[in-house]
Amino acid sequence: EEEDDDDEQEEEEGEEEDDEQEFHSCSNVEVTSSFMAAMLLSCLDRHDDAMVQLQKFRFSHRIHPNVWKMALGSQDSDHKKKSAIDSTVMFEPRMYHSKEGVLPQEHYSRLCRLFAPEANYWDQSDYNNRGYYSYYFDITKKTRNVVEDAIVNHLLPMAERTLEEEHKSPAPKIVGAEWWVHTRPHSANLGHPLHFDTDEWLLNSKHEVSHPIVSSVLYLTGGGAGAGSTIVFNQTPDSTDNATQVWLSEPKNNHFMNFPGNLLHGVLPCVGGSSSDGDIDKNRLTLMVGFWTRDVTKEMKNRRLYGPCGPLPPATEEHSWVMEAQKKVKQASGNEVEATALKVVSPAWETIDYSDKEEELAPLDVPASLDHQYFVSNAPHCFTTRLFSKDNCD
């Protein structure tokens, strides 16, 4: 009888272990696999299959399939379609380009080397382990390195041109620039979360939202299919309705994209492809610049090194990338550039339908580390809520 009792106890313990394994399987494996499947299927233009996975999370909206199709090139752009400009959109996003590229060749080559995947910058700034960080400088002062020189002498004139073309009265005056860089594998990367560009110190200390007058992306390397398109929504933190359209920017090397700094934006994930510029082995490397009409550092009580709008690190061996950036660059007149409107996709969001679901199942929790806001609940308020949450990221 004692042996039978032991057998029963072992069976009960075994059942408990099975229950635990099943529970962990549901909470971890199924959640991650279902979410990643939805993202991958969306990238592959298999949106009906993606919907099955998304319904497990009880999302209310997803980026409309037509946006993914446009990014894949499986849907032609309607060039006759006019984008709907309203009071939330200060100017229409645009791409500046030139046959020679928007930057002179020496500036362009220097930036590509300074921020190449194997360059010192990434380890010395601890890029993979930090949250958001950037550098701010006063554009009225003498430039100190090749990045600032490229911004002031070549990118700033295009941002000013954007504002001048959109304002009947004198355009707002830009006084400072905030810059940061991102690198992603050319193919099979997870994109970049939808977010708003903000004054991070003001947001965290006073819970106030302020944006650069112009946000911008300089595409350095990895342009072409498989790089991941930048997407910009006609949606701000004050929007009470969902965005109605998306501007889609296809990365092309040495091209410069401008958009209003208060608009929601991010980068779509991608499953790979071939680079149109023949550099598929290079990362998707981008230099972002936020152009400000006020000195955002004036109210900051302390500017943290490798923090939002931080100071430039000292030119020491510990920050040898700064020494490299400070090497003189041969001055050259800017290339003649022209601006082109971005592709426009409408609608921006699709409501997720649950009418075919007979039973109400407990929704899976969205994995925070993978949640790039391509699929959301409680739109559009979720984006503003995220701004003030601890998980906010740029």
C-alpha positions as a LaTeX table, in Angstrom:
\begin{tabular}{lrrr}
\hline
Residue & $x$ (\AA) & $y$ (\AA) & $z$ (\AA) \\
\hline
Glu1 & 0.00 & 0.00 & 0.00 \\
Glu2 & 2.87 & 2.36 & 0.80 \\
Glu3 & 4.35 & 1.61 & $-2.67$ \\
Asp4 & 0.96 & 2.41 & $-4.25$ \\
Asp5 & 0.80 & 5.69 & $-2.32$ \\
Asp6 & 4.30 & 6.57 & $-3.52$ \\
Asp7 & 3.32 & 5.77 & $-7.10$ \\
Glu8 & 0.22 & 7.98 & $-6.80$ \\
Gln9 & 2.31 & 10.82 & $-5.30$ \\
Glu10 & 4.86 & 10.51 & $-8.14$ \\
Glu11 & 2.02 & 10.60 & $-10.68$ \\
Glu12 & 0.57 & 13.74 & $-9.04$ \\
Glu13 & 4.00 & 15.42 & $-8.99$ \\
Gly14 & 4.48 & 14.46 & $-12.64$ \\
Glu15 & 1.12 & 15.98 & $-13.53$ \\
Glu16 & 2.09 & 19.20 & $-11.70$ \\
Glu17 & 5.37 & 19.35 & $-13.67$ \\
Asp18 & 3.45 & 18.80 & $-16.93$ \\
Asp19 & 1.05 & 21.60 & $-15.97$ \\
Glu20 & 4.00 & 23.90 & $-15.24$ \\
Gln21 & 5.64 & 23.03 & $-18.57$ \\
Glu22 & 2.36 & 23.64 & $-20.38$ \\
Phe23 & 1.89 & 26.98 & $-18.58$ \\
His24 & 5.40 & 28.20 & $-19.48$ \\
Ser25 & 4.92 & 27.01 & $-23.04$ \\
Cys26 & 1.81 & 29.13 & $-23.34$ \\
Ser27 & 3.26 & 32.22 & $-21.67$ \\
Asn28 & 6.61 & 32.26 & $-23.44$ \\
Val29 & 6.90 & 30.06 & $-26.47$ \\
Glu30 & 3.41 & 30.59 & $-27.89$ \\
Val31 & 3.45 & 34.33 & $-27.23$ \\
Thr32 & 6.79 & 34.91 & $-28.93$ \\
Ser33 & 6.18 & 32.52 & $-31.81$ \\
Ser34 & 2.68 & 33.90 & $-32.50$ \\
Phe35 & 3.87 & 37.50 & $-32.45$ \\
Met36 & 6.91 & 36.82 & $-34.63$ \\
Ala37 & 4.76 & 34.78 & $-37.01$ \\
Ala38 & 2.37 & 37.73 & $-37.39$ \\
Met39 & 5.27 & 40.07 & $-38.14$ \\
Leu40 & 6.94 & 37.69 & $-40.59$ \\
Leu41 & 3.68 & 36.88 & $-42.38$ \\
Ser42 & 2.96 & 40.61 & $-42.73$ \\
Cys43 & 6.41 & 41.10 & $-44.28$ \\
Leu44 & 5.67 & 38.25 & $-46.70$ \\
Asp45 & 2.33 & 39.79 & $-47.76$ \\
Arg46 & 0.36 & 36.91 & $-46.19$ \\
His47 & $-2.05$ & 39.10 & $-44.27$ \\
Asp48 & $-4.91$ & 36.61 & $-43.84$ \\
Asp49 & $-2.50$ & 34.21 & $-42.15$ \\
Ala50 & $-1.10$ & 37.05 & $-40.06$ \\
Met51 & $-4.62$ & 37.94 & $-38.92$ \\
Val52 & $-5.05$ & 34.49 & $-37.33$ \\
Gln53 & $-2.00$ & 35.14 & $-35.14$ \\
Leu54 & $-2.96$ & 38.73 & $-34.31$ \\
Gln55 & $-6.42$ & 37.73 & $-33.09$ \\
Lys56 & $-4.75$ & 35.80 & $-30.27$ \\
Phe57 & $-3.61$ & 39.12 & $-28.77$ \\
Arg58 & $-6.96$ & 40.92 & $-29.12$ \\
Phe59 & $-5.35$ & 43.83 & $-30.96$ \\
Ser60 & $-7.78$ & 46.44 & $-32.22$ \\
His61 & $-5.77$ & 47.66 & $-35.25$ \\
Arg62 & $-2.86$ & 46.78 & $-37.46$ \\
Ile63 & $-0.93$ & 48.76 & $-40.05$ \\
His64 & $-3.01$ & 48.35 & $-43.19$ \\
Pro65 & $-1.89$ & 45.54 & $-45.53$ \\
Asn66 & $-1.58$ & 48.07 & $-48.37$ \\
Val67 & 1.26 & 49.77 & $-46.49$ \\
Trp68 & 3.19 & 46.49 & $-46.29$ \\
Lys69 & 2.39 & 45.81 & $-49.95$ \\
Met70 & 3.73 & 49.21 & $-50.98$ \\
Ala71 & 6.94 & 48.59 & $-49.04$ \\
Leu72 & 7.34 & 45.24 & $-50.80$ \\
Gly73 & 6.72 & 46.84 & $-54.18$ \\
Ser74 & 3.74 & 44.55 & $-54.78$ \\
Gln75 & 1.38 & 47.53 & $-55.01$ \\
Asp76 & 1.94 & 50.40 & $-57.40$ \\
Ser77 & 1.85 & 53.90 & $-56.04$ \\
Asp78 & $-0.91$ & 56.14 & $-57.29$ \\
His79 & 1.21 & 59.15 & $-58.24$ \\
Lys80 & $-1.94$ & 61.13 & $-59.06$ \\
Lys81 & $-3.13$ & 60.76 & $-55.50$ \\
Lys82 & $-2.75$ & 63.90 & $-53.45$ \\
Ser83 & $-1.84$ & 63.55 & $-49.80$ \\
Ala84 & $-4.35$ & 65.01 & $-47.39$ \\
Ile85 & $-2.59$ & 67.93 & $-45.71$ \\
Asp86 & $-4.44$ & 69.26 & $-42.68$ \\
Ser87 & $-3.63$ & 71.32 & $-39.60$ \\
Thr88 & $-1.73$ & 68.42 & $-38.02$ \\
Val89 & 0.77 & 68.31 & $-40.89$ \\
Met90 & 3.02 & 71.36 & $-41.13$ \\
Phe91 & 4.48 & 70.30 & $-44.49$ \\
Glu92 & 4.46 & 67.30 & $-46.75$ \\
Pro93 & 7.31 & 64.83 & $-46.16$ \\
Arg94 & 9.83 & 64.81 & $-49.02$ \\
Met95 & 13.05 & 63.21 & $-50.20$ \\
Tyr96 & 16.01 & 65.33 & $-51.29$ \\
His97 & 18.25 & 63.70 & $-53.84$ \\
Ser98 & 20.89 & 64.34 & $-56.47$ \\
Lys99 & 22.66 & 62.25 & $-59.05$ \\
Glu100 & 25.87 & 62.73 & $-57.03$ \\
Gly101 & 24.10 & 62.41 & $-53.68$ \\
Val102 & 23.06 & 65.17 & $-51.30$ \\
Leu103 & 26.44 & 65.18 & $-49.52$ \\
Pro104 & 29.77 & 65.84 & $-51.26$ \\
Gln105 & 31.69 & 62.59 & $-51.71$ \\
Glu106 & 34.29 & 63.26 & $-48.99$ \\
His107 & 31.68 & 64.08 & $-46.35$ \\
Tyr108 & 29.64 & 61.06 & $-47.36$ \\
Ser109 & 32.62 & 58.67 & $-47.32$ \\
Arg110 & 33.84 & 59.97 & $-43.98$ \\
Leu111 & 30.44 & 59.45 & $-42.35$ \\
Cys112 & 30.15 & 55.94 & $-43.79$ \\
Arg113 & 33.57 & 55.03 & $-42.34$ \\
Leu114 & 32.95 & 56.74 & $-38.99$ \\
Phe115 & 29.77 & 54.73 & $-38.41$ \\
Ala116 & 30.58 & 51.51 & $-40.32$ \\
Pro117 & 29.47 & 48.31 & $-38.51$ \\
Glu118 & 33.05 & 47.58 & $-37.44$ \\
Ala119 & 33.85 & 51.19 & $-36.40$ \\
Asn120 & 34.83 & 52.11 & $-32.83$ \\
Tyr121 & 31.71 & 54.24 & $-32.35$ \\
Trp122 & 29.35 & 51.38 & $-31.58$ \\
Asp123 & 31.42 & 49.75 & $-28.82$ \\
Gln124 & 32.63 & 53.01 & $-27.31$ \\
Ser125 & 29.10 & 54.39 & $-27.07$ \\
Asp126 & 27.78 & 51.01 & $-25.88$ \\
Tyr127 & 25.09 & 51.30 & $-28.55$ \\
Asn128 & 23.59 & 47.83 & $-28.09$ \\
Asn129 & 23.06 & 48.20 & $-24.34$ \\
Arg130 & 21.90 & 51.79 & $-23.94$ \\
Gly131 & 18.55 & 53.40 & $-24.31$ \\
Tyr132 & 18.06 & 56.42 & $-26.54$ \\
Tyr133 & 20.95 & 58.89 & $-26.69$ \\
Ser134 & 21.82 & 61.79 & $-28.98$ \\
Tyr135 & 24.04 & 64.86 & $-29.33$ \\
Tyr136 & 22.90 & 68.48 & $-29.51$ \\
Phe137 & 24.85 & 71.48 & $-30.79$ \\
Asp138 & 24.24 & 75.16 & $-31.49$ \\
Ile139 & 24.31 & 75.64 & $-35.26$ \\
Thr140 & 25.44 & 79.27 & $-34.92$ \\
Lys141 & 28.78 & 78.20 & $-33.44$ \\
Lys142 & 31.82 & 76.83 & $-35.26$ \\
Thr143 & 31.45 & 73.19 & $-36.26$ \\
Arg144 & 33.76 & 70.76 & $-34.45$ \\
Asn145 & 33.67 & 67.61 & $-36.57$ \\
Val146 & 32.60 & 66.07 & $-39.87$ \\
Val147 & 29.09 & 65.28 & $-38.58$ \\
Glu148 & 28.36 & 68.85 & $-37.54$ \\
Asp149 & 29.96 & 70.16 & $-40.73$ \\
Ala150 & 27.74 & 67.92 & $-42.88$ \\
Ile151 & 24.65 & 68.99 & $-40.93$ \\
Val152 & 25.29 & 72.75 & $-40.94$ \\
Asn153 & 26.71 & 73.18 & $-44.45$ \\
His154 & 24.69 & 70.60 & $-46.36$ \\
Leu155 & 21.63 & 69.23 & $-44.51$ \\
Leu156 & 20.48 & 72.41 & $-42.75$ \\
Pro157 & 19.96 & 74.31 & $-46.05$ \\
Met158 & 17.57 & 71.58 & $-47.18$ \\
Ala159 & 15.62 & 71.70 & $-43.91$ \\
Glu160 & 15.41 & 75.49 & $-44.20$ \\
Arg161 & 14.27 & 75.15 & $-47.81$ \\
Thr162 & 11.51 & 72.80 & $-46.67$ \\
Leu163 & 10.23 & 75.37 & $-44.17$ \\
Glu164 & 10.56 & 78.31 & $-46.55$ \\
Glu165 & 8.54 & 76.55 & $-49.24$ \\
Glu166 & 5.72 & 75.81 & $-46.80$ \\
His167 & 5.44 & 79.20 & $-45.07$ \\
Lys168 & 3.95 & 82.30 & $-46.68$ \\
Ser169 & 5.25 & 84.34 & $-43.75$ \\
Pro170 & 8.90 & 84.13 & $-42.60$ \\
Ala171 & 9.79 & 80.54 & $-41.81$ \\
Pro172 & 10.62 & 79.52 & $-38.22$ \\
Lys173 & 14.33 & 79.99 & $-37.49$ \\
Ile174 & 16.34 & 76.87 & $-36.72$ \\
Val175 & 18.91 & 77.43 & $-33.95$ \\
Gly176 & 20.09 & 73.95 & $-33.00$ \\
Ala177 & 20.45 & 70.40 & $-34.24$ \\
Glu178 & 20.16 & 67.08 & $-32.41$ \\
Trp179 & 21.70 & 64.07 & $-34.12$ \\
Trp180 & 21.98 & 60.33 & $-33.57$ \\
Val181 & 22.70 & 57.25 & $-35.66$ \\
His182 & 21.21 & 53.79 & $-36.05$ \\
Thr183 & 22.57 & 50.65 & $-37.63$ \\
Arg184 & 20.60 & 47.53 & $-38.54$ \\
Pro185 & 21.44 & 44.38 & $-40.52$ \\
His186 & 20.59 & 45.03 & $-44.16$ \\
Ser187 & 18.13 & 42.15 & $-44.25$ \\
Ala188 & 16.02 & 40.27 & $-41.70$ \\
Asn189 & 15.85 & 43.10 & $-39.17$ \\
Leu190 & 12.89 & 43.91 & $-36.92$ \\
Gly191 & 12.58 & 47.54 & $-38.01$ \\
His192 & 12.17 & 50.38 & $-35.51$ \\
Pro193 & 9.21 & 51.08 & $-33.18$ \\
Leu194 & 6.61 & 53.71 & $-34.07$ \\
His195 & 7.31 & 56.79 & $-31.97$ \\
Phe196 & 7.39 & 60.58 & $-31.77$ \\
Asp197 & 10.57 & 62.67 & $-31.72$ \\
Thr198 & 10.49 & 64.73 & $-28.53$ \\
Asp199 & 12.56 & 66.74 & $-26.09$ \\
Glu200 & 13.23 & 63.77 & $-23.81$ \\
Trp201 & 14.36 & 65.83 & $-20.82$ \\
Leu202 & 11.23 & 68.00 & $-20.91$ \\
Leu203 & 9.06 & 64.92 & $-21.33$ \\
Asn204 & 10.59 & 63.05 & $-18.40$ \\
Ser205 & 10.99 & 65.97 & $-16.00$ \\
Lys206 & 7.87 & 68.05 & $-16.67$ \\
His207 & 5.68 & 65.67 & $-18.68$ \\
Glu208 & 5.52 & 68.22 & $-21.49$ \\
Val209 & 5.67 & 67.25 & $-25.15$ \\
Ser210 & 7.81 & 69.29 & $-27.52$ \\
His211 & 9.05 & 68.35 & $-30.99$ \\
Pro212 & 11.75 & 69.47 & $-33.42$ \\
Ile213 & 10.38 & 71.66 & $-36.22$ \\
Val214 & 11.86 & 69.27 & $-38.80$ \\
Ser215 & 12.80 & 65.62 & $-38.31$ \\
Ser216 & 15.02 & 64.02 & $-40.91$ \\
Val217 & 16.84 & 60.89 & $-42.02$ \\
Leu218 & 20.06 & 60.78 & $-44.01$ \\
Tyr219 & 20.36 & 57.31 & $-45.56$ \\
Leu220 & 24.05 & 56.39 & $-45.62$ \\
Thr221 & 24.43 & 52.70 & $-46.54$ \\
Gly222 & 22.25 & 49.66 & $-47.14$ \\
Gly223 & 19.73 & 51.42 & $-49.34$ \\
Gly224 & 17.43 & 49.41 & $-51.57$ \\
Ala225 & 15.16 & 46.39 & $-51.20$ \\
Gly226 & 15.51 & 44.67 & $-47.85$ \\
Ala227 & 16.53 & 47.80 & $-45.96$ \\
Gly228 & 13.16 & 48.53 & $-44.36$ \\
Ser229 & 11.06 & 51.53 & $-45.36$ \\
Thr230 & 10.60 & 54.55 & $-43.11$ \\
Ile231 & 6.89 & 55.21 & $-42.55$ \\
Val232 & 5.37 & 58.52 & $-41.42$ \\
Phe233 & 1.74 & 58.86 & $-40.29$ \\
Asn234 & $-0.44$ & 61.99 & $-40.35$ \\
Gln235 & $-0.86$ & 61.54 & $-36.62$ \\
Thr236 & 0.40 & 63.58 & $-33.64$ \\
Pro237 & 0.24 & 63.06 & $-29.85$ \\
Asp238 & $-2.86$ & 65.29 & $-29.87$ \\
Ser239 & $-4.72$ & 63.25 & $-32.49$ \\
Thr240 & $-8.11$ & 61.96 & $-31.37$ \\
Asp241 & $-8.61$ & 59.86 & $-34.51$ \\
Asn242 & $-6.42$ & 57.29 & $-36.19$ \\
Ala243 & $-4.09$ & 58.38 & $-38.97$ \\
Thr244 & $-5.71$ & 58.29 & $-42.39$ \\
Gln245 & $-2.55$ & 57.97 & $-44.46$ \\
Val246 & 1.09 & 56.94 & $-44.44$ \\
Trp247 & 4.03 & 58.40 & $-46.32$ \\
Leu248 & 6.54 & 55.72 & $-47.26$ \\
Ser249 & 10.24 & 56.52 & $-47.70$ \\
Glu250 & 12.38 & 53.92 & $-49.45$ \\
Pro251 & 16.01 & 54.11 & $-48.26$ \\
Lys252 & 18.49 & 55.16 & $-50.94$ \\
Asn253 & 22.12 & 55.89 & $-50.25$ \\
Asn254 & 23.07 & 59.56 & $-49.80$ \\
His255 & 19.41 & 60.68 & $-49.92$ \\
Phe256 & 17.87 & 62.95 & $-47.28$ \\
Met257 & 14.25 & 62.71 & $-46.10$ \\
Asn258 & 12.44 & 65.50 & $-44.20$ \\
Phe259 & 9.14 & 65.30 & $-42.32$ \\
Pro260 & 7.31 & 67.33 & $-39.63$ \\
Gly261 & 8.83 & 66.60 & $-36.23$ \\
Asn262 & 5.47 & 66.06 & $-34.50$ \\
Leu263 & 4.38 & 63.11 & $-36.66$ \\
Leu264 & 4.31 & 59.44 & $-35.68$ \\
His265 & 6.94 & 57.44 & $-37.54$ \\
Gly266 & 9.08 & 54.31 & $-37.52$ \\
Val267 & 10.67 & 51.67 & $-39.76$ \\
Leu268 & 8.98 & 48.56 & $-41.11$ \\
Pro269 & 10.69 & 45.21 & $-40.51$ \\
Cys270 & 12.00 & 43.32 & $-43.51$ \\
Val271 & 12.94 & 39.79 & $-44.50$ \\
Gly272 & 15.78 & 40.71 & $-46.81$ \\
Gly273 & 16.44 & 41.38 & $-50.43$ \\
Ser274 & 19.13 & 42.79 & $-52.66$ \\
Ser275 & 20.66 & 46.22 & $-52.38$ \\
Ser276 & 20.08 & 48.50 & $-55.34$ \\
Asp277 & 23.49 & 50.08 & $-54.68$ \\
Gly278 & 25.43 & 46.84 & $-54.63$ \\
Asp279 & 26.33 & 46.91 & $-50.91$ \\
Ile280 & 24.12 & 44.17 & $-49.49$ \\
Asp281 & 26.94 & 43.30 & $-47.06$ \\
Lys282 & 26.60 & 46.71 & $-45.41$ \\
Asn283 & 24.19 & 47.61 & $-42.65$ \\
Arg284 & 21.19 & 49.89 & $-43.00$ \\
Leu285 & 23.03 & 52.92 & $-41.64$ \\
Thr286 & 21.15 & 56.17 & $-41.01$ \\
Leu287 & 21.95 & 59.56 & $-39.51$ \\
Met288 & 18.92 & 61.22 & $-37.92$ \\
Val289 & 18.77 & 64.98 & $-37.35$ \\
Gly290 & 16.14 & 66.88 & $-35.39$ \\
Phe291 & 16.20 & 70.60 & $-36.21$ \\
Trp292 & 15.05 & 72.76 & $-33.27$ \\
Thr293 & 13.81 & 76.36 & $-33.08$ \\
Arg294 & 14.94 & 76.68 & $-29.45$ \\
Asp295 & 17.97 & 75.61 & $-27.46$ \\
Val296 & 16.66 & 72.44 & $-25.81$ \\
Thr297 & 19.67 & 72.27 & $-23.47$ \\
Lys298 & 18.90 & 75.55 & $-21.66$ \\
Glu299 & 16.40 & 73.98 & $-19.27$ \\
Met300 & 18.40 & 70.79 & $-18.74$ \\
Lys301 & 19.88 & 70.73 & $-15.24$ \\
Asn302 & 22.61 & 68.33 & $-16.31$ \\
Arg303 & 23.49 & 67.02 & $-19.75$ \\
Arg304 & 24.38 & 63.38 & $-19.39$ \\
Leu305 & 27.08 & 61.88 & $-21.58$ \\
Tyr306 & 25.40 & 59.40 & $-23.94$ \\
Gly307 & 21.97 & 60.61 & $-22.88$ \\
Pro308 & 19.28 & 62.52 & $-24.85$ \\
Cys309 & 20.71 & 65.78 & $-26.28$ \\
Gly310 & 23.96 & 65.02 & $-24.51$ \\
Pro311 & 27.30 & 66.76 & $-25.02$ \\
Leu312 & 29.92 & 65.47 & $-27.41$ \\
Pro313 & 32.30 & 63.14 & $-25.54$ \\
Pro314 & 35.89 & 64.34 & $-25.00$ \\
Ala315 & 38.40 & 63.51 & $-27.71$ \\
Thr316 & 40.27 & 60.81 & $-25.78$ \\
Glu317 & 41.33 & 57.23 & $-26.43$ \\
Glu318 & 38.19 & 56.13 & $-24.62$ \\
His319 & 36.19 & 58.00 & $-27.26$ \\
Ser320 & 38.54 & 57.67 & $-30.22$ \\
Trp321 & 35.60 & 57.99 & $-32.61$ \\
Val322 & 35.42 & 61.67 & $-31.63$ \\
Met323 & 39.10 & 62.14 & $-32.56$ \\
Glu324 & 38.40 & 60.47 & $-35.90$ \\
Ala325 & 35.38 & 62.73 & $-36.48$ \\
Gln326 & 37.46 & 65.83 & $-35.74$ \\
Lys327 & 39.92 & 65.23 & $-38.57$ \\
Lys328 & 39.64 & 68.02 & $-41.11$ \\
Val329 & 37.37 & 67.45 & $-44.05$ \\
Lys330 & 37.96 & 69.05 & $-47.41$ \\
Gln331 & 35.29 & 71.68 & $-47.97$ \\
Ala332 & 33.21 & 71.32 & $-51.10$ \\
Ser333 & 30.21 & 73.13 & $-52.46$ \\
Gly334 & 26.95 & 71.27 & $-52.07$ \\
Asn335 & 25.52 & 69.26 & $-54.92$ \\
Glu336 & 22.46 & 70.60 & $-56.68$ \\
Val337 & 19.51 & 68.79 & $-55.15$ \\
Glu338 & 15.82 & 68.46 & $-55.86$ \\
Ala339 & 12.94 & 67.33 & $-53.68$ \\
Thr340 & 10.43 & 64.61 & $-54.50$ \\
Ala341 & 7.18 & 63.83 & $-52.67$ \\
Leu342 & 7.05 & 60.47 & $-50.94$ \\
Lys343 & 4.66 & 57.67 & $-51.83$ \\
Val344 & 1.33 & 57.97 & $-50.03$ \\
Val345 & $-0.78$ & 55.04 & $-48.82$ \\
Ser346 & $-4.34$ & 55.26 & $-47.51$ \\
Pro347 & $-5.89$ & 53.99 & $-45.30$ \\
Ala348 & $-3.15$ & 53.77 & $-42.68$ \\
Trp349 & $-4.76$ & 51.30 & $-40.27$ \\
Glu350 & $-7.07$ & 48.32 & $-40.53$ \\
Thr351 & $-9.51$ & 47.33 & $-37.79$ \\
Ile352 & $-9.05$ & 43.72 & $-36.70$ \\
Asp353 & $-12.29$ & 41.76 & $-37.05$ \\
Tyr354 & $-13.35$ & 39.20 & $-34.45$ \\
Ser355 & $-16.79$ & 38.34 & $-35.85$ \\
Asp356 & $-15.61$ & 34.88 & $-36.95$ \\
Lys357 & $-14.38$ & 34.02 & $-33.47$ \\
Glu358 & $-16.95$ & 31.78 & $-31.78$ \\
Glu359 & $-15.25$ & 31.43 & $-28.39$ \\
Glu360 & $-13.77$ & 34.16 & $-26.23$ \\
Leu361 & $-10.23$ & 33.18 & $-25.27$ \\
Ala362 & $-7.97$ & 34.99 & $-22.84$ \\
Pro363 & $-5.72$ & 37.24 & $-24.94$ \\
Leu364 & $-1.99$ & 36.63 & $-25.04$ \\
Asp365 & 0.23 & 39.33 & $-23.55$ \\
Val366 & 2.21 & 41.32 & $-26.07$ \\
Pro367 & 5.97 & 40.70 & $-25.63$ \\
Ala368 & 7.32 & 44.13 & $-24.65$ \\
Ser369 & 10.74 & 43.54 & $-26.22$ \\
Leu370 & 9.17 & 42.88 & $-29.62$ \\
Asp371 & 6.31 & 45.34 & $-29.54$ \\
His372 & 7.07 & 47.88 & $-32.28$ \\
Gln373 & 3.47 & 49.15 & $-32.42$ \\
Tyr374 & 2.76 & 47.76 & $-35.89$ \\
Phe375 & $-0.21$ & 46.06 & $-34.21$ \\
Val376 & $-1.96$ & 47.98 & $-31.43$ \\
Ser377 & $-4.91$ & 48.25 & $-29.08$ \\
Asn378 & $-6.80$ & 51.40 & $-28.16$ \\
Ala379 & $-5.51$ & 53.39 & $-31.12$ \\
Pro380 & $-4.72$ & 56.26 & $-31.43$ \\
His381 & $-4.46$ & 56.91 & $-27.67$ \\
Cys382 & $-1.98$ & 54.08 & $-27.15$ \\
Phe383 & 0.79 & 56.09 & $-28.82$ \\
Thr384 & 0.39 & 59.06 & $-26.49$ \\
Thr385 & 0.12 & 56.75 & $-23.50$ \\
Arg386 & 3.36 & 55.09 & $-24.54$ \\
Leu387 & 5.07 & 58.49 & $-24.61$ \\
Phe388 & 4.66 & 58.77 & $-20.84$ \\
Ser389 & 5.37 & 55.13 & $-20.02$ \\
Lys390 & 8.63 & 53.63 & $-18.83$ \\
Asp391 & 8.75 & 51.55 & $-22.02$ \\
Asn392 & 8.91 & 54.65 & $-24.23$ \\
Cys393 & 11.76 & 54.31 & $-26.70$ \\
Asp394 & 13.01 & 56.09 & $-29.81$ \\
\hline
\end{tabular}
